[in-house]
CSV table of C-alpha atoms and ligand atoms in Angstrom, one decimal:
chain,number,residue,atom,x,y,z
A,57,UNK,CA,0.1,-0.2,0.2
A,58,UNK,CA,1.0,3.7,-0.3
A,59,UNK,CA,1.8,6.0,2.7
A,60,UNK,CA,3.3,9.5,3.2
A,61,UNK,CA,6.7,9.2,4.8
A,62,UNK,CA,8.9,12.0,5.9
A,63,UNK,CA,12.1,10.3,5.8
A,64,UNK,CA,14.3,13.5,7.3
A,65,UNK,CA,13.3,17.3,7.5
A,66,UNK,CA,11.9,18.8,4.3
A,67,UNK,CA,11.8,15.2,2.5
A,68,UNK,CA,8.5,14.0,2.0
A,69,UNK,CA,7.7,10.9,-0.1
A,70,UNK,CA,4.9,8.4,-1.2
A,71,UNK,CA,6.5,5.2,-0.3
A,72,UNK,CA,5.2,1.7,-0.7
A,73,UNK,CA,4.8,-0.1,2.6
A,74,UNK,CA,3.2,-3.3,3.6
A,75,UNK,CA,-0.5,-3.3,4.3
A,76,UNK,CA,-1.1,-3.7,8.0
A,77,UNK,CA,-2.6,-7.4,9.3
A,78,UNK,CA,-4.5,-8.2,12.2
A,79,UNK,CA,-2.1,-9.4,14.4
A,80,UNK,CA,-3.6,-9.0,17.8
A,81,UNK,CA,-6.9,-10.1,19.2
A,82,UNK,CA,-8.4,-6.1,19.5
A,83,UNK,CA,-6.8,-4.8,16.2
A,84,UNK,CA,-9.1,-2.9,13.7
A,85,UNK,CA,-7.8,-2.0,10.2
A,86,UNK,CA,-9.2,0.9,8.6
A,87,UNK,CA,-9.1,1.9,5.1
A,88,UNK,CA,-8.3,5.5,5.3
A,89,UNK,CA,-10.6,8.1,3.3
A,90,UNK,CA,-9.1,11.2,4.5
A,91,UNK,CA,-6.7,12.9,7.0
A,92,UNK,CA,-6.3,16.5,8.3
A,93,UNK,CA,-3.1,18.2,7.9
A,94,UNK,CA,-2.1,19.7,11.4
A,95,UNK,CA,0.5,22.3,12.3
A,96,UNK,CA,2.4,19.4,13.9
A,97,UNK,CA,2.8,17.6,10.8
A,98,UNK,CA,4.4,20.7,9.3
A,99,UNK,CA,6.6,20.8,12.2
A,100,UNK,CA,7.6,17.0,11.5
A,101,UNK,CA,8.1,18.0,7.7
A,102,UNK,CA,10.2,21.2,8.4
A,103,UNK,CA,12.1,19.6,11.5
A,104,UNK,CA,10.9,22.0,14.2
A,105,UNK,CA,8.7,19.1,16.0
A,106,UNK,CA,11.0,18.1,18.7
A,107,UNK,CA,8.9,15.1,19.7
A,108,UNK,CA,9.3,13.6,15.9
A,109,UNK,CA,11.9,11.0,15.0
A,110,UNK,CA,12.7,9.9,11.4
A,111,UNK,CA,11.6,8.3,9.1
A,112,UNK,CA,8.2,8.7,10.0
A,113,UNK,CA,4.8,7.8,8.3
A,114,UNK,CA,2.9,11.0,9.4
A,115,UNK,CA,-0.8,11.8,10.2
A,116,UNK,CA,-2.8,11.8,13.4
A,117,UNK,CA,-6.1,13.2,12.3
A,118,UNK,CA,-7.6,10.4,10.1
A,119,UNK,CA,-10.6,8.3,9.7
A,120,UNK,CA,-12.2,5.8,7.3
A,121,UNK,CA,-13.8,2.8,6.7
A,122,UNK,CA,-13.5,-0.2,8.7
A,123,UNK,CA,-12.0,-2.9,6.8
A,124,UNK,CA,-11.4,-6.0,9.2
A,125,UNK,CA,-11.5,-6.6,12.6
A,126,UNK,CA,-9.6,-9.0,15.2
A,127,UNK,CA,-11.4,-12.0,16.7
A,128,UNK,CA,-12.0,-10.3,20.1
A,129,UNK,CA,-13.5,-7.0,18.5
A,130,UNK,CA,-17.4,-6.5,19.2
A,131,UNK,CA,-19.5,-3.7,18.1
A,132,UNK,CA,-17.1,-2.7,15.3
A,133,UNK,CA,-18.5,-4.1,11.9
A,134,UNK,CA,-16.5,-3.9,8.7
A,135,UNK,CA,-17.9,-1.3,6.3
A,136,UNK,CA,-18.6,1.2,9.2
A,137,UNK,CA,-17.3,5.0,8.8
A,138,UNK,CA,-14.9,5.4,11.7
A,139,UNK,CA,-12.4,7.9,13.2
A,140,UNK,CA,-9.5,7.1,15.2
A,141,UNK,CA,-8.0,8.5,18.2
A,142,UNK,CA,-4.2,8.8,17.8
A,143,UNK,CA,-3.3,8.7,21.5
A,144,UNK,CA,-2.0,5.6,23.0
A,145,UNK,CA,-0.9,5.3,26.6
A,146,UNK,CA,0.6,2.4,29.0
A,147,UNK,CA,-2.5,2.1,31.1
A,148,UNK,CA,-0.3,1.7,34.4
A,149,UNK,CA,1.6,5.1,35.1
A,150,UNK,CA,0.0,7.6,37.7
A,151,UNK,CA,-2.1,9.5,34.7
A,152,UNK,CA,-3.3,6.6,33.2
A,153,UNK,CA,-4.4,5.3,36.6
A,154,UNK,CA,-6.4,8.4,37.7
A,155,UNK,CA,-8.1,8.5,34.1
A,156,UNK,CA,-5.5,10.8,32.4
A,157,UNK,CA,-4.4,8.7,29.8
A,158,UNK,CA,-3.8,11.6,27.3
A,159,UNK,CA,-0.6,12.6,29.5
A,160,UNK,CA,0.5,9.1,30.1
A,161,UNK,CA,4.4,9.2,30.9
A,162,UNK,CA,4.9,6.6,28.2
A,163,UNK,CA,2.7,8.4,25.7
A,164,UNK,CA,2.7,7.8,22.0
A,165,UNK,CA,0.9,9.4,19.1
A,166,UNK,CA,0.2,7.8,15.9
A,167,UNK,CA,1.9,10.0,13.5
A,168,UNK,CA,4.5,11.3,15.9
A,169,UNK,CA,6.0,8.8,18.2
A,170,UNK,CA,5.0,6.2,15.8
A,171,UNK,CA,3.6,5.5,12.4
A,172,UNK,CA,0.4,7.3,11.4
A,173,UNK,CA,-2.7,7.3,9.3
A,174,UNK,CA,-1.5,9.0,6.2
A,175,UNK,CA,-2.0,5.7,4.1
A,176,UNK,CA,-4.1,3.8,2.3
A,177,UNK,CA,-5.0,1.6,5.5
A,178,UNK,CA,-3.9,1.6,9.1
A,179,UNK,CA,-4.0,-0.5,12.1
A,180,UNK,CA,-5.5,0.8,15.4
A,181,UNK,CA,-6.6,-0.8,18.7
A,182,UNK,CA,-10.3,-1.4,19.0
A,183,UNK,CA,-10.6,1.2,22.0
A,184,UNK,CA,-9.0,4.0,19.5
A,185,UNK,CA,-11.7,3.6,17.0
A,186,UNK,CA,-15.0,5.6,17.2
A,187,UNK,CA,-17.9,5.0,14.9
A,188,UNK,CA,-19.9,7.7,13.0
A,189,UNK,CA,-23.6,6.7,13.2
A,190,UNK,CA,-24.9,8.9,10.3
A,191,UNK,CA,-23.4,8.7,7.1
A,192,UNK,CA,-20.8,11.7,6.6
A,193,UNK,CA,-18.8,12.9,3.5
A,194,UNK,CA,-15.8,10.3,3.5
A,195,UNK,CA,-13.4,13.6,3.2
A,196,UNK,CA,-14.6,14.8,6.5
A,197,UNK,CA,-14.1,11.6,8.5
A,198,UNK,CA,-10.5,12.4,9.5
A,199,UNK,CA,-11.6,15.7,11.2
A,200,UNK,CA,-13.1,14.4,14.5
A,201,UNK,CA,-9.5,14.6,16.1
A,202,UNK,CA,-8.9,18.4,15.8
A,203,UNK,CA,-12.4,18.9,17.4
A,204,UNK,CA,-11.4,16.7,20.0
A,205,UNK,CA,-8.6,19.2,20.9
A,206,UNK,CA,-11.5,21.9,21.3
A,207,UNK,CA,-13.3,19.4,23.4
A,208,UNK,CA,-10.5,18.8,25.8
A,209,UNK,CA,-9.8,22.6,26.2
A,210,UNK,CA,-13.5,22.9,27.0
A,211,UNK,CA,-13.2,20.3,29.7
A,212,UNK,CA,-10.3,21.5,31.1
A,213,UNK,CA,-11.7,25.0,31.1
A,214,UNK,CA,-14.8,23.5,33.0
A,215,UNK,CA,-16.8,25.5,30.4
A,216,UNK,CA,-20.5,25.4,31.2
A,217,UNK,CA,-23.9,27.2,29.7
A,218,UNK,CA,-23.5,30.9,30.2
A,219,UNK,CA,-19.9,30.9,30.7
A,220,UNK,CA,-18.2,34.1,29.0
A,221,UNK,CA,-14.8,32.6,27.0
A,222,UNK,CA,-11.8,34.5,25.4
A,223,UNK,CA,-10.1,32.5,22.8
A,224,UNK,CA,-7.0,34.1,21.7
A,225,UNK,CA,-6.1,33.0,18.3
A,226,UNK,CA,-8.5,32.0,15.5
A,227,UNK,CA,-6.9,29.2,13.8
A,228,UNK,CA,-8.0,25.6,13.6
A,229,UNK,CA,-7.9,25.0,17.4
A,230,UNK,CA,-9.2,28.2,18.3
A,231,UNK,CA,-12.2,27.7,15.8
A,232,UNK,CA,-12.8,23.9,17.2
A,233,UNK,CA,-12.6,25.2,20.8
A,234,UNK,CA,-15.2,27.8,19.8
A,235,UNK,CA,-17.6,25.5,18.3
A,236,UNK,CA,-17.5,23.1,21.3
A,237,UNK,CA,-17.9,25.9,23.7
A,238,UNK,CA,-20.9,27.3,21.9
A,239,UNK,CA,-22.2,23.7,21.7
A,240,UNK,CA,-22.1,23.9,25.5
A,241,UNK,CA,-23.8,26.9,25.7
A,242,UNK,CA,-20.8,29.6,26.2
A,243,UNK,CA,-20.5,32.9,24.9
A,244,UNK,CA,-17.4,33.3,22.9
A,245,UNK,CA,-15.1,36.2,21.8
A,246,UNK,CA,-12.3,35.4,19.7
A,247,UNK,CA,-9.2,37.6,18.9
A,248,UNK,CA,-6.8,37.3,16.0
A,249,UNK,CA,-4.1,39.4,14.3
A,250,UNK,CA,-5.8,38.5,10.8
A,251,UNK,CA,-9.2,39.9,9.7
A,252,UNK,CA,-9.6,37.1,7.4
A,253,UNK,CA,-9.5,34.3,10.2
A,254,UNK,CA,-11.6,36.3,12.6
A,255,UNK,CA,-14.4,36.6,9.5
A,256,UNK,CA,-14.3,32.8,9.2
A,257,UNK,CA,-14.7,32.6,13.3
A,258,UNK,CA,-17.7,34.7,12.8
A,259,UNK,CA,-19.3,32.8,10.3
A,260,UNK,CA,-19.0,29.7,12.2
A,261,UNK,CA,-20.8,30.8,15.1
A,262,UNK,CA,-18.4,33.2,17.3
A,263,UNK,CA,-20.4,35.8,19.4
A,264,UNK,CA,-17.8,38.4,18.4
A,265,UNK,CA,-14.4,38.9,17.4
A,266,UNK,CA,-11.4,41.3,18.0
A,267,UNK,CA,-8.9,42.5,15.5
A,268,UNK,CA,-6.0,42.8,17.8
A,269,UNK,CA,-3.9,45.2,16.0
A,270,UNK,CA,-6.7,47.7,15.3
A,271,UNK,CA,-8.7,47.4,18.6
A,272,UNK,CA,-8.3,47.4,22.3
A,273,UNK,CA,-8.9,44.1,23.6
A,274,UNK,CA,-9.4,45.0,27.1
A,275,UNK,CA,-12.1,47.4,26.3
A,276,UNK,CA,-13.7,44.9,24.3
A,277,UNK,CA,-13.7,42.5,26.9
A,278,UNK,CA,-15.2,45.1,29.5
A,279,UNK,CA,-17.9,45.5,26.9
A,280,UNK,CA,-18.5,41.8,26.5
A,281,UNK,CA,-18.7,41.0,30.1
A,282,UNK,CA,-20.5,44.3,31.3
A,283,UNK,CA,-17.3,45.3,33.1
A,284,UNK,CA,-17.0,42.0,35.1
A,285,UNK,CA,-13.6,41.0,33.2
A,286,UNK,CA,-13.4,37.6,31.3
A,287,UNK,CA,-13.6,34.5,33.4
A,288,UNK,CA,-12.3,32.0,30.8
A,289,UNK,CA,-9.1,32.5,28.7
A,290,UNK,CA,-7.9,30.0,26.2
A,291,UNK,CA,-4.6,30.6,24.9
A,292,UNK,CA,-4.0,29.1,21.2
A,293,UNK,CA,-1.5,31.7,20.4
A,294,UNK,CA,1.0,29.9,22.5
A,295,UNK,CA,3.9,32.6,22.8
A,296,UNK,CA,5.3,33.7,26.0
A,297,UNK,CA,3.7,36.9,25.8
A,298,UNK,CA,0.2,35.5,25.1
A,299,UNK,CA,0.3,33.3,28.3
A,300,UNK,CA,1.2,36.7,30.2
A,301,UNK,CA,-1.5,38.3,28.4
A,302,UNK,CA,-4.0,35.5,29.6
A,303,UNK,CA,-3.1,35.7,33.1
A,304,UNK,CA,-3.4,39.6,32.9
A,305,UNK,CA,-6.9,39.6,31.4
A,306,UNK,CA,-8.4,36.8,33.3
A,307,UNK,CA,-10.7,38.1,35.9
A,308,UNK,CA,-10.8,37.0,39.6
A,309,UNK,CA,-11.6,33.4,40.0
A,310,UNK,CA,-10.8,32.9,36.4
A,311,UNK,CA,-9.7,29.9,34.4
A,312,UNK,CA,-6.9,29.7,32.0
A,313,UNK,CA,-6.1,27.1,29.3
A,314,UNK,CA,-2.3,26.9,28.1
A,315,UNK,CA,-1.7,24.8,24.7
A,316,UNK,CA,1.8,26.0,24.3
A,317,UNK,CA,4.5,23.4,23.5
A,318,UNK,CA,7.6,26.1,23.7
A,319,UNK,CA,10.2,25.7,26.3
A,320,UNK,CA,10.7,29.5,26.7
A,321,UNK,CA,9.3,31.0,30.0
A,322,UNK,CA,6.7,33.6,30.4
A,323,UNK,CA,7.0,36.3,32.7
A,324,UNK,CA,4.1,35.8,35.0
A,325,UNK,CA,3.7,37.4,38.4
A,326,UNK,CA,2.7,35.1,41.4
A,327,UNK,CA,0.6,37.9,42.8
A,328,UNK,CA,-1.6,37.8,39.7
A,329,UNK,CA,-2.4,34.0,40.3
A,330,UNK,CA,-2.6,34.4,44.1
A,331,UNK,CA,-4.8,37.8,44.3
A,332,UNK,CA,-7.5,36.2,41.5
A,333,UNK,CA,-7.1,32.8,42.7
A,334,UNK,CA,-6.7,31.8,39.0
A,335,UNK,CA,-6.7,28.3,37.8
A,336,UNK,CA,-4.3,27.9,35.1
A,337,UNK,CA,-4.6,24.4,33.3
A,338,UNK,CA,-2.8,22.8,30.4
A,339,UNK,CA,-4.7,21.0,28.0
A,340,UNK,CA,-3.1,18.1,25.7
A,341,UNK,CA,-4.6,16.1,23.0
A,342,UNK,CA,-7.9,14.5,24.2
A,343,UNK,CA,-9.2,12.3,26.8
A,344,UNK,CA,-12.1,10.2,25.5
A,345,UNK,CA,-13.6,13.2,23.7
A,346,UNK,CA,-14.6,11.4,20.4
A,347,UNK,CA,-18.2,10.4,21.3
A,348,UNK,CA,-19.1,14.3,22.1
A,349,UNK,CA,-17.5,15.2,18.9
A,350,UNK,CA,-19.3,12.8,17.0
A,351,UNK,CA,-22.4,13.8,18.4
A,352,UNK,CA,-21.8,17.2,17.4
A,353,UNK,CA,-21.0,16.5,14.1
A,354,UNK,CA,-24.3,14.4,13.8
A,355,UNK,CA,-26.5,17.3,15.7
A,356,UNK,CA,-24.9,19.9,13.5
A,357,UNK,CA,-23.6,22.0,16.1
A,358,UNK,CA,-19.9,21.3,14.9
A,359,UNK,CA,-19.0,22.0,11.3
A,360,UNK,CA,-16.2,20.0,9.9
A,361,UNK,CA,-17.3,21.1,6.3
A,362,UNK,CA,-16.7,24.8,7.2
A,363,UNK,CA,-13.5,23.8,9.0
A,364,UNK,CA,-12.0,22.2,5.7
A,365,UNK,CA,-10.7,24.3,3.3
A,366,UNK,CA,-9.5,22.1,0.5
A,367,UNK,CA,-9.2,18.6,-0.1
A,368,UNK,CA,-6.3,17.4,-2.1
A,369,UNK,CA,-5.4,13.7,-3.2
A,370,UNK,CA,-2.7,12.5,-1.1
A,371,UNK,CA,-0.1,12.3,-3.8
A,372,UNK,CA,-0.4,16.2,-4.0
A,373,UNK,CA,1.0,16.5,-0.4
A,374,UNK,CA,3.7,18.8,-1.6
A,375,UNK,CA,1.1,21.0,-3.0
A,376,UNK,CA,-1.0,21.0,0.3
A,377,UNK,CA,2.3,21.6,2.3
A,378,UNK,CA,3.4,24.7,-0.2
A,379,UNK,CA,-0.1,26.3,0.2
A,380,UNK,CA,-0.1,26.1,3.9
A,381,UNK,CA,3.5,27.6,4.1
A,382,UNK,CA,2.7,30.2,1.5
A,383,UNK,CA,-0.9,31.0,2.1
A,384,UNK,CA,-1.3,30.6,5.9
A,385,UNK,CA,-3.7,33.5,5.9
A,386,UNK,CA,-6.2,31.5,3.5
A,387,UNK,CA,-6.1,28.1,5.0
A,388,UNK,CA,-7.7,26.6,8.1
A,389,UNK,CA,-7.7,23.0,7.5
A,390,UNK,CA,-6.3,21.0,4.5
A,391,UNK,CA,-7.7,17.5,4.0
A,392,UNK,CA,-5.7,14.8,2.2
A,393,UNK,CA,-8.0,12.1,0.2
A,394,UNK,CA,-6.8,8.7,0.0
A,395,UNK,CA,-9.4,6.8,-1.8
A,396,UNK,CA,-8.4,5.2,-5.2
B,249,LIG,MN1,-3.7,17.9,15.0
């Protein structure tokens, strides 16, 4: 079968690899129909993803049609449309034991630490397979995973109906988090440096948007919250300064979600955390969020068809990578199609 392999930074190739076979009783083989290209795939391609090792079959956002199942698998029938959770955990460490397997100390993510789903077929343990119940366009089957990032953010922020939320950054993660927060009854204001990204967010349901270079974010937040200050801040910008902004902007008793993977420190005053009794949490990958996301796809509250900017045949991977690097303002999520 064919797969997309990054052999070393800046070297992507379509390569022939053995088709996966059922070897364990709980194996599921998926015929991949589509995958979403993520910033972390770009990072593996251009050598800036510190977690990556080479060569690597990339792709952690993927889905398709169940092709075959191992003898111990129940409830997953060949022919079903499915999404795959790329998170693999040990089940034994502290995080796993308390139900936080997405931060397992032996964590492996398909497409990052081990081979992933940008291939004609992929093998996934049954517990990582999540079925769609309503028929979805095949190009969208890989887009549950980015929405699970948004669902995890909302869970970590303990978002409830009526909460007012600032999401800094209107890229794919910001927009997915916004749609999940809206689905849970929150009011969301998004900020970004790029007008087109905010227009997209607005068209997908953001209550308000703030174009940071031209508007005063603090004033807009005062208006948005009737002077109370913003209780939930999600930082998808992920620079040292954006986390400082989040700590400054959050109101007393506020919650802040941190998503960055940079190793540079932010200058945060302990007094800001103490005086406001802030809750600052990290959010990584997803912890059993596929069911909620698939429900959102099926009730129409989450819109993967609007997240997808364009679909490319997987053999045009270089064209897709060039589009993302040269026209970042015009791209929200590119999809690779694997059929035929
Ligand atoms: Mn991703």
